[in-house]
XYZ file of C-alpha atoms in Angstrom:
690
model
C -3.926 -1.303 50.203
C -6.984 0.894 50.682
C -6.541 2.321 47.193
C -6.438 -1.139 45.642
C -9.631 -2.181 47.444
C -11.402 0.957 46.263
C -10.108 0.504 42.704
C -11.709 -2.931 42.441
C -15.083 -1.611 43.590
C -15.164 1.552 41.461
C -14.451 0.400 37.956
C -16.020 3.456 36.310
C -14.471 6.092 38.542
C -11.209 7.923 38.189
C -8.753 6.922 40.919
C -5.504 8.800 41.226
C -2.264 7.949 42.996
C 0.220 9.750 40.753
C 2.522 12.075 42.643
C 1.541 15.223 40.729
C -2.151 14.431 41.210
C -1.760 13.947 44.939
C 0.127 17.230 45.135
C -2.789 19.051 43.503
C -5.518 17.535 45.681
C -3.506 18.080 48.871
C -4.172 21.819 48.891
C -6.846 24.367 48.123
C -6.535 28.109 47.390
C -5.236 28.798 50.903
C -1.596 28.536 52.012
C -2.228 25.259 53.806
C -0.813 22.024 52.417
C -1.872 18.517 53.385
C -0.949 14.983 52.428
C -3.387 12.817 50.502
C -2.670 9.132 49.987
C -5.068 8.835 47.057
C -8.033 10.469 45.414
C -11.200 9.219 43.821
C -13.860 10.892 41.679
C -17.257 9.188 42.049
C -19.766 9.580 39.240
C -22.980 8.984 41.199
C -24.412 8.595 44.684
C -23.990 4.809 44.599
C -20.243 5.182 44.211
C -20.116 7.721 47.044
C -21.906 5.189 49.249
C -19.411 2.487 48.279
C -16.432 4.703 49.061
C -17.732 5.873 52.428
C -18.762 2.393 53.538
C -15.302 1.117 52.720
C -13.637 4.026 54.534
C -15.950 3.580 57.502
C -15.321 -0.144 57.788
C -11.535 0.231 57.625
C -11.222 3.538 59.517
C -9.743 5.291 56.491
C -9.850 9.096 56.842
C -11.377 10.990 53.941
C -11.976 14.562 52.820
C -14.561 15.747 50.298
C -13.369 18.235 47.692
C -15.036 20.500 45.166
C -13.142 22.883 42.898
C -10.526 23.664 45.551
C -11.190 27.417 45.496
C -11.677 27.679 49.277
C -9.418 29.944 51.302
C -9.876 28.366 54.750
C -8.294 24.952 54.241
C -11.610 23.131 54.177
C -10.563 20.732 51.403
C -7.023 20.143 52.672
C -6.456 16.484 53.654
C -4.433 15.410 56.659
C -3.379 12.021 58.054
C -2.866 10.588 54.571
C -6.564 10.898 53.797
C -8.403 9.741 50.728
C -9.658 12.806 48.824
C -13.128 12.394 47.331
C -13.513 14.802 44.437
C -17.154 15.608 43.689
C -16.380 17.188 40.328
C -17.614 14.063 38.548
C -21.148 14.690 39.809
C -21.914 17.838 37.824
C -25.414 17.440 36.422
C -28.368 19.768 36.823
C -30.949 17.072 37.514
C -34.100 19.158 37.142
C -35.369 22.734 37.051
C -38.838 23.827 38.145
C -39.132 27.358 36.763
C -42.668 27.861 38.119
C -41.719 26.642 41.581
C -38.378 28.461 41.298
C -36.119 25.661 42.450
C -33.690 23.159 40.946
C -32.057 19.887 41.981
C -28.345 19.978 41.189
C -25.350 17.802 41.904
C -22.501 19.195 44.019
C -20.015 19.513 41.148
C -22.163 22.029 39.233
C -20.348 25.353 39.013
C -22.060 28.323 40.617
C -22.033 30.509 37.500
C -23.028 27.593 35.252
C -26.228 27.122 37.251
C -27.195 30.769 36.825
C -26.403 30.606 33.110
C -28.522 27.469 32.731
C -31.615 29.016 34.311
C -31.198 32.505 32.820
C -33.675 31.657 30.038
C -36.323 31.364 32.735
C -35.452 34.801 34.096
C -33.871 33.223 37.186
C -30.474 32.879 38.872
C -28.795 31.361 41.929
C -28.316 34.289 44.300
C -25.078 33.472 46.216
C -22.246 34.950 44.159
C -18.818 34.471 45.765
C -15.903 36.039 43.935
C -14.899 32.568 42.738
C -18.339 31.890 41.242
C -16.929 31.149 37.778
C -15.059 28.141 39.186
C -16.486 27.256 42.624
C -19.139 24.564 42.978
C -22.596 24.461 44.542
C -21.339 21.692 46.830
C -18.527 23.945 47.982
C -21.006 26.779 48.542
C -23.051 24.484 50.769
C -19.982 23.269 52.659
C -18.836 26.816 53.433
C -22.199 28.626 53.540
C -20.794 30.964 50.919
C -21.984 34.496 50.413
C -20.675 37.089 47.982
C -21.202 40.768 47.222
C -24.949 40.421 46.734
C -25.631 38.462 49.917
C -26.153 41.856 51.595
C -29.714 41.829 50.253
C -30.337 38.202 49.308
C -28.536 36.306 52.098
C -25.878 33.603 52.176
C -26.211 30.049 50.847
C -28.310 28.745 53.760
C -31.141 31.060 52.673
C -31.134 29.473 49.206
C -30.910 25.743 49.928
C -34.234 23.970 50.465
C -33.037 20.372 50.843
C -29.896 18.250 50.662
C -29.370 14.629 49.687
C -26.301 13.543 51.639
C -24.271 10.448 52.378
C -23.216 10.191 56.008
C -19.818 8.882 57.004
C -21.106 5.305 57.447
C -22.633 5.271 53.947
C -26.227 6.050 54.990
C -28.128 8.151 52.432
C -30.398 10.808 53.940
C -32.509 13.718 52.766
C -32.199 16.794 54.947
C -35.153 19.160 54.803
C -37.739 20.679 57.130
C -40.227 17.855 56.628
C -38.102 14.806 57.399
C -36.973 15.808 60.881
C -38.194 17.801 63.888
C -34.888 19.715 63.790
C -33.354 21.708 60.963
C -30.575 19.282 60.051
C -30.365 20.958 56.657
C -29.376 24.228 58.316
C -26.812 22.504 60.543
C -25.272 20.651 57.581
C -24.730 23.863 55.599
C -21.409 25.398 56.569
C -20.074 22.237 58.227
C -17.282 21.955 55.598
C -17.955 18.297 54.867
C -17.549 17.090 58.442
C -21.148 15.862 58.728
C -21.255 13.993 55.424
C -21.042 14.534 51.675
C -23.801 16.293 49.741
C -24.694 14.405 46.570
C -27.657 16.538 45.457
C -28.900 19.958 46.503
C -32.331 21.513 46.063
C -31.617 25.202 45.535
C -33.943 28.177 45.541
C -33.855 30.211 42.336
C -34.347 33.976 42.408
C -36.004 36.204 39.819
C -33.653 38.368 37.788
C -34.087 42.036 38.550
C -35.603 44.085 35.709
C -33.534 47.179 36.531
C -30.038 47.857 37.888
C -28.034 50.856 38.959
C -24.308 50.204 39.389
C -22.132 53.119 40.473
C -18.427 53.470 41.230
C -17.714 56.114 43.878
C -14.265 57.351 44.857
C -13.310 58.892 48.201
C -10.117 60.721 49.244
C -9.746 58.359 52.212
C -10.967 54.888 53.164
C -12.337 56.464 56.337
C -14.732 58.612 54.309
C -15.924 55.647 52.278
C -16.520 53.541 55.384
C -18.537 56.313 57.018
C -20.619 56.687 53.870
C -21.447 52.972 53.990
C -22.582 53.261 57.609
C -24.704 56.292 56.746
C -26.396 54.498 53.819
C -27.497 51.617 56.041
C -28.492 54.023 58.827
C -30.749 55.826 56.334
C -32.761 52.649 55.904
C -31.366 51.772 52.474
C -30.147 48.217 51.871
C -28.574 48.085 48.400
C -28.032 44.759 46.707
C -24.278 45.283 47.107
C -21.858 47.677 48.833
C -18.247 46.724 48.057
C -15.073 48.638 48.900
C -11.436 48.519 47.800
C -8.545 50.568 49.140
C -6.139 52.479 46.916
C -3.374 49.842 46.569
C -5.714 47.068 45.488
C -7.648 49.440 43.216
C -4.433 50.165 41.350
C -3.622 46.469 41.093
C -7.100 45.651 39.772
C -7.086 48.473 37.238
C -3.711 47.379 35.909
C -5.072 43.835 35.560
C -8.669 44.291 34.320
C -8.774 47.852 32.935
C -12.216 48.514 34.378
C -11.809 52.273 34.270
C -11.325 52.657 38.021
C -9.821 55.995 39.110
C -6.253 55.789 40.381
C -6.210 59.047 42.357
C -8.656 58.049 45.108
C -8.009 56.675 48.583
C -10.884 54.200 48.433
C -13.356 52.909 45.880
C -16.962 52.022 46.704
C -19.133 49.971 44.344
C -22.845 50.492 44.965
C -25.467 48.393 43.216
C -29.223 48.651 43.619
C -31.555 46.331 41.722
C -35.298 45.820 41.526
C -38.170 47.782 39.999
C -37.250 51.046 38.240
C -38.707 53.741 40.497
C -37.386 52.180 43.684
C -33.953 51.638 42.167
C -33.632 55.229 41.021
C -34.862 56.629 44.333
C -32.436 54.487 46.340
C -29.398 55.149 44.154
C -30.084 58.893 44.264
C -30.233 58.735 48.069
C -27.007 56.706 48.201
C -25.163 59.207 46.025
C -26.447 62.135 48.065
C -25.013 60.490 51.177
C -21.718 59.826 49.385
C -21.430 63.483 48.399
C -22.066 64.447 52.014
C -19.053 62.318 52.899
C -16.810 64.082 50.380
C -16.991 61.671 47.455
C -14.525 62.888 44.821
C -15.510 60.609 41.917
C -18.853 59.199 40.747
C -19.442 57.107 37.628
C -22.544 55.089 36.807
C -22.457 52.111 34.461
C -24.428 52.973 31.342
C -24.531 49.511 29.745
C -24.610 45.873 30.793
C -21.064 45.499 29.458
C -19.850 48.377 31.639
C -21.592 46.882 34.671
C -19.992 43.500 33.918
C -16.456 44.924 33.759
C -16.955 46.714 37.074
C -17.916 43.451 38.740
C -15.124 41.607 36.976
C -12.725 44.082 38.536
C -14.130 43.526 42.014
C -14.273 39.731 41.758
C -10.759 39.320 40.372
C -9.183 41.484 43.073
C -7.540 38.535 44.824
C -5.930 37.390 41.598
C -4.784 40.895 40.679
C -2.462 41.193 43.655
C -0.170 38.586 42.085
C 1.271 41.539 40.164
C 2.640 42.774 43.490
C 3.363 39.612 45.489
C 2.792 35.998 44.460
C 1.128 34.943 47.730
C -1.346 36.329 50.213
C -2.935 35.319 53.484
C -6.612 36.221 53.774
C -8.457 37.028 56.966
C -12.250 36.908 56.800
C -13.744 38.868 59.671
C -17.074 40.596 60.345
C -17.281 43.702 62.526
C -20.176 46.062 63.270
C -20.630 48.402 60.323
C -20.370 51.490 62.505
C -16.825 50.395 63.474
C -15.573 49.911 59.894
C -13.608 53.145 59.760
C -12.086 52.549 63.194
C -11.050 48.950 62.497
C -9.636 49.760 59.062
C -7.618 52.557 60.596
C -6.196 50.209 63.217
C -5.342 47.621 60.571
C -3.376 50.285 58.714
C -1.502 51.428 61.816
C -0.638 47.886 62.925
C 0.456 46.875 59.426
C 2.810 49.855 59.304
C 4.181 49.108 62.765
C 4.747 45.432 61.938
C 6.137 46.215 58.461
C 3.384 44.194 56.773
C 2.082 44.845 53.280
C -1.719 44.783 53.600
C -4.498 45.469 51.108
C -8.215 45.703 51.798
C -11.108 44.580 49.632
C -14.332 43.735 51.414
C -18.109 43.482 51.653
C -18.617 46.871 53.268
C -22.391 46.574 53.468
C -22.320 43.836 56.106
C -18.977 44.698 57.720
C -17.212 41.673 56.247
C -13.525 42.624 56.065
C -10.882 40.838 53.974
C -7.470 42.200 54.950
C -4.931 40.570 52.653
C -1.361 40.105 53.900
C 0.962 39.928 50.905
C 4.138 37.860 50.921
C 6.431 35.727 48.801
C 6.643 32.182 50.105
C 9.969 31.732 48.316
C 11.626 34.150 50.734
C 13.583 32.439 53.467
C 11.733 32.172 56.779
C 8.319 33.017 55.388
C 6.904 29.488 55.188
C 5.782 27.356 56.830
C 3.753 29.034 59.539
C 5.418 32.408 60.086
C 2.615 34.338 58.375
C -0.038 33.037 60.785
C 1.147 34.778 63.986
C 1.559 38.106 62.189
C -1.873 37.926 60.608
C -3.477 36.880 63.873
C -1.878 39.847 65.637
C -3.135 42.138 62.900
C -6.782 41.197 63.128
C -7.049 40.401 66.823
C -5.517 43.731 67.809
C -7.598 45.687 65.304
C -10.936 44.301 66.504
C -10.165 44.321 70.229
C -12.269 47.429 70.802
C -15.302 46.024 68.978
C -18.051 44.587 71.125
C -18.627 41.715 68.702
C -16.872 40.215 65.748
C -17.067 36.993 63.809
C -13.972 35.445 62.271
C -14.146 32.600 59.801
C -11.691 29.934 60.960
C -8.869 28.487 58.902
C -7.235 25.124 59.475
C -4.860 23.963 60.858
C -5.864 26.177 63.774
C -7.883 24.261 66.375
C -11.522 25.224 66.824
C -13.434 25.771 69.991
C -17.100 24.948 70.296
C -19.409 25.478 73.216
C -21.276 22.675 74.943
C -23.169 20.631 73.918
C -20.811 19.453 71.203
C -22.554 19.057 67.880
C -19.618 17.052 66.546
C -20.465 14.116 68.767
C -23.905 13.933 67.174
C -22.572 13.325 63.673
C -19.109 11.890 64.411
C -19.296 9.180 67.017
C -16.652 6.423 67.206
C -19.207 3.608 66.957
C -20.348 4.481 63.460
C -18.279 7.264 61.944
C -14.873 7.096 60.354
C -12.150 9.589 61.108
C -12.484 12.536 58.814
C -9.176 13.760 57.478
C -9.232 17.085 59.295
C -7.285 18.514 62.235
C -10.009 19.499 64.683
C -9.581 19.856 68.411
C -12.803 19.733 70.408
C -12.749 21.814 73.549
C -15.975 21.952 75.517
C -15.613 24.026 78.684
C -18.408 23.688 81.186
C -20.363 26.956 81.197
C -21.811 28.357 84.384
C -25.239 27.046 85.296
C -28.306 29.248 85.185
C -31.471 28.713 87.114
C -34.469 28.441 84.828
C -37.574 26.856 86.289
C -39.620 27.053 83.126
C -38.422 24.933 80.233
C -41.418 25.505 77.975
C -39.698 27.495 75.251
C -42.865 27.624 73.154
C -44.609 29.865 75.691
C -41.573 31.490 77.337
C -43.405 31.587 80.666
C -41.292 32.935 83.513
C -38.611 34.304 81.185
C -37.570 37.934 81.425
C -38.906 40.377 78.870
C -37.702 43.600 77.321
C -35.563 44.916 74.494
C -31.938 44.843 75.676
C -30.332 46.701 72.789
C -31.746 48.175 69.602
C -29.220 49.391 67.053
C -31.290 50.835 64.204
C -28.178 52.019 62.339
C -26.917 48.412 62.352
C -30.343 46.826 61.665
C -29.907 44.660 64.781
C -32.015 44.186 67.907
C -31.250 42.083 70.998
C -34.291 41.053 73.008
C -35.234 38.789 75.904
C -37.283 35.726 75.025
C -40.245 36.699 77.195
C -40.839 39.918 75.243
C -44.108 39.937 73.343
C -43.897 40.240 69.588
C -46.335 43.155 69.802
C -43.982 45.043 72.137
C -40.995 44.322 69.909
C -42.903 45.423 66.801
C -43.736 48.709 68.525
C -40.092 49.392 69.411
C -38.895 48.589 65.909
C -41.711 50.556 64.302
C -40.615 53.709 66.117
C -37.520 53.647 63.872
C -39.368 52.485 60.745
C -38.038 48.936 61.026
C -39.691 45.519 61.354
C -39.456 41.758 61.453
C -41.495 39.595 59.091
C -42.984 37.637 61.965
C -46.635 37.895 63.053
C -47.086 40.057 66.174
C -48.413 37.126 68.182
C -47.114 35.583 71.394
C -43.522 36.027 72.578
C -40.153 36.189 70.890
C -39.169 32.868 72.458
C -42.381 31.274 71.249
C -41.860 32.585 67.714
C -38.330 31.201 67.575
C -39.239 27.865 69.150
C -42.051 27.236 66.682
C -40.408 28.895 63.670
C -43.485 31.085 63.392
C -43.164 32.804 60.039
C -46.901 32.921 59.509
C -47.702 33.540 55.854
C -44.414 35.184 54.996
C -42.063 33.331 52.626
C -38.969 31.578 53.970
C -36.523 33.948 52.287
C -33.600 35.940 53.625
C -35.837 37.966 55.961
C -37.751 35.070 57.486
C -37.006 32.732 60.376
C -34.478 31.292 60.984
C -32.375 33.427 58.613
C -32.807 36.610 60.657
C -31.617 35.000 63.916
C -27.986 35.987 64.458
C -27.346 34.899 68.026
C -29.143 32.966 70.756
C -28.558 32.685 74.488
C -30.079 29.469 75.786
C -30.084 26.989 78.654
C -29.859 23.257 77.997
C -31.709 20.519 79.822
C -29.032 20.307 82.515
C -29.315 24.009 83.335
C -26.100 25.020 81.535
C -26.029 28.327 79.698
C -24.545 28.493 76.221
C -24.433 30.872 73.291
C -24.985 30.053 69.618
C -24.185 32.360 66.736
C -22.676 35.851 66.798
C -23.864 39.399 67.276
C -22.815 40.731 63.867
C -25.132 41.082 60.892
C -23.275 38.309 59.022
C -22.023 35.206 60.770
C -21.206 31.980 58.920
C -18.319 30.710 61.038
C -18.505 27.416 62.884
C -21.486 25.105 63.118
C -24.930 26.681 62.930
C -26.509 25.723 66.257
C -29.005 28.549 65.774
C -30.694 26.626 62.967
C -31.125 23.608 65.249
C -32.686 25.602 68.073
C -35.118 27.612 65.950
C -38.179 25.438 65.372
C -37.204 22.740 67.872
C -40.283 23.416 70.050
C -38.267 23.654 73.249
C -37.048 20.071 73.152
C -33.334 20.958 72.958
C -32.970 24.135 75.034
C -34.789 27.113 76.485
C -34.049 30.304 74.614
C -33.516 33.222 76.994
C -32.271 35.934 74.639
C -31.895 36.481 70.901
C -30.190 38.918 68.544
C -32.218 39.441 65.375
C -31.627 41.152 62.054
C -34.261 43.763 61.250
C -35.200 45.412 57.961
C -36.450 48.877 56.996
C -40.204 49.266 56.485
C -40.815 49.940 52.777
C -42.351 53.186 51.622
C -45.551 51.620 50.331
C -47.448 48.420 51.139
C -50.755 47.348 49.560
C -52.805 44.165 49.996
C -54.968 42.399 47.417
C -57.234 39.351 47.392
C -58.302 37.501 44.279
C -57.985 34.405 42.143
C -55.952 35.491 39.124
C -52.437 34.616 37.981
C -49.576 36.120 39.982
C -46.689 34.755 37.941
C -45.973 38.102 36.282
C -45.227 39.864 39.558
C -41.640 40.686 40.516
C -40.760 39.373 43.976
C -44.025 40.164 45.775
C -43.646 40.454 49.539
C -46.303 37.776 50.019
C -48.386 35.369 47.963
C -50.403 33.073 50.224
C -53.591 31.033 49.857
C -56.733 32.346 51.509
C -60.476 31.673 51.409
C -60.961 33.742 48.255
C -57.991 32.440 46.322
C -54.732 34.302 46.901
C -53.704 37.082 49.222
C -50.975 39.250 47.689
C -48.852 41.898 49.396
C -46.924 44.335 47.201
C -44.252 46.566 48.735
C -41.761 49.155 47.574
C -41.820 52.517 45.852
C -45.431 53.753 45.410
C -45.090 54.003 41.617
C -43.632 50.486 41.338
C -46.377 49.081 43.559
C -49.000 50.770 41.383
C -47.507 49.277 38.225
C -47.348 45.818 39.809
C -50.942 46.145 41.041
C -52.053 46.836 37.477
C -50.875 43.320 36.567
C -53.345 41.754 39.013
C -56.557 40.921 37.209
C -59.672 39.995 39.180
C -58.155 41.205 42.454
C -59.642 43.514 45.061
C -57.571 45.739 47.335
C -58.116 45.192 51.044
C -56.986 46.911 54.252
C -53.788 45.595 55.841
C -54.784 42.549 57.879
C -54.433 42.737 61.634
C -53.076 39.871 63.745
C -56.433 38.087 64.194
C -57.153 38.354 60.485
C -53.730 36.883 59.741
C -54.576 33.852 61.852
C -57.934 33.446 60.123
C -56.502 33.821 56.646
C -53.329 31.826 57.003
C -53.774 29.323 59.853
C -50.519 29.893 61.732
C -49.424 26.664 63.421
C -50.020 26.714 67.175
C -49.223 23.072 67.862
C -46.153 20.992 67.100
C -46.188 18.396 64.345
C -47.385 14.903 65.176
C -44.964 11.995 65.324
C -42.736 12.169 62.279
C -41.824 9.260 60.057
C -38.049 9.505 60.180
C -35.553 7.249 58.464
C -33.303 5.277 60.842
C -30.300 7.509 60.117
C -32.267 10.730 60.663
C -33.852 9.343 63.809
C -30.442 8.384 65.156
C -29.087 11.904 64.619
C -32.156 13.497 66.239
C -31.980 11.129 69.204
C -28.337 11.985 69.731
C -29.092 15.690 69.474
C -31.730 15.310 72.161
C -29.285 13.361 74.329
C -26.554 16.003 73.959
C -28.776 18.982 74.783
C -31.169 17.329 77.241
C -29.809 14.008 78.553
C -32.442 13.678 81.297
C -35.402 14.602 79.064
C -36.467 17.526 81.231
C -37.416 19.779 78.303
C -40.842 19.183 76.725
C -40.839 15.486 77.709
C -44.278 14.738 76.270
C -43.395 16.210 72.892
C -40.066 14.390 72.882
C -41.915 11.168 73.611
C -44.346 11.856 70.781
C -41.399 12.149 68.427
C -39.833 9.018 69.902
C -36.770 10.868 71.205
C -37.350 10.429 74.934
């Protein structure tokens, strides 16, 4: 009945009810199978609105779907859902090469976008292994990363705005101007449970002028893992650090013929990109460290074609294992980099004890493990379900000794979220239809904390001090009352930093999203905030995020808290991602063109035109400086000069003009976190949320 009603309203759209079609859209690339009752492929936002309004009015469950390459069951329908395929919306609407952004529809393929903007010397940075077939909409839904997210960040660092249709058919634009809270950041990674993206404004990144791609072999995976930890500890952050163990290396070489050595215990792919002198210095340092850890094989790509086949080998690793077993179950877990060797060793021991065939291919640079459990689903007793307990035992036992880990969830496992529940903000019975997903909401009441001061923008009365600084991990955990000047001093002692002005407190910087003049890239707020301890308006403590350097599991409450001006919760503690201080930094002021520069650290308006900060290898900085005509070099600006030059915001925005749908979401957020309006009541009233 529902299909017939939709068919009459969507004359130009493809609507499928054939058995073989429903079989295809009832699963993704995971081992999870669902049951769709129909599928529809809208061609534009108007048709998406029509579908969702009809589903909302009749309580029809639905699931949005991209290319179906996901491995966590995100596109798998349950409850006889309608599947909404976004592959019909596949246009690149516009490209602004000067502004380095593009508006694209969700069905645009990841690699197609980069190919389309290559003539401008640009690309879309997130590069998951499925980038030849996955979509930008799917990247947004899963907050996808990829090998090169080690240096450039995951999808949330490259999405500036989202046009979305909420479950009741409301069309909204999610950006940092339309709302007092970062709804854009919360939407990314929500796997379609908050609405359906119909257009995405993506950040485009300059193509690097120089690359160094090296394949390094080690006798054991332990040696390779320790080399990775040593590279990061030396203050070098390559663009990619990828590792494969011996079994999967053999499978890949048999499949792709990339020239990988077959007599090594582990293979490490190191890539450094950027300006020539810096690239060569960093790759030389990386290889020196590898030799110190008994590297037995080193080969550098000499041509673009050789580099391409190396990356083809890495990115087709999952497909290559079909030569051994037809099926696999993937775990996606992040552990501290210093524990890589230990955890990999435990995985091997447990796999042997449990008689499991396991292969490892993973993003070594950020500790993102991908243990693959191989099996044949045709064997009696294997499916359904038997592989899940074994795989859970494997990973849970191997990471038990780690202080922190982040595991990306896979349906149909139930999920647990702390209080307040973000789901209730977007999925309320009065106006939202049932999404076709199995999700169990468990919201245990956390213990209450006493916190007299709720002014998160000043952090008055909050404890101060650096709780834990792990320079080898590029992570620092600090109390909210700590001054930014004190934190900068601690980090500077180990040649590390945050790109946040040394003004006020850590809590104040997070509450106001105080980036100062620095660009909102991978190393700016809120992208460097990994974990937050906070207290809501009722005095209940909760934790958002995770303590590892990469954490994209669950809903991103961190994005909502950063920049909320203390209206949702009081931050008491934060774990932040640091970065090494570059070898050379020079400042210039002038009025000339800066378009020829390669990724300057800063380009910001000032009284005399533009203030430009160039960082990196001294020879590269000198060559970049030579491109600046009519510019004068100046001394590095101190904190007071930064304020004078760049006018850092010290007051919250005035009352915002929000659409009814955005206002409703923000009001519900405020009600969930602070039902009695005890946090920043005057500011909440100014925004109309009290």
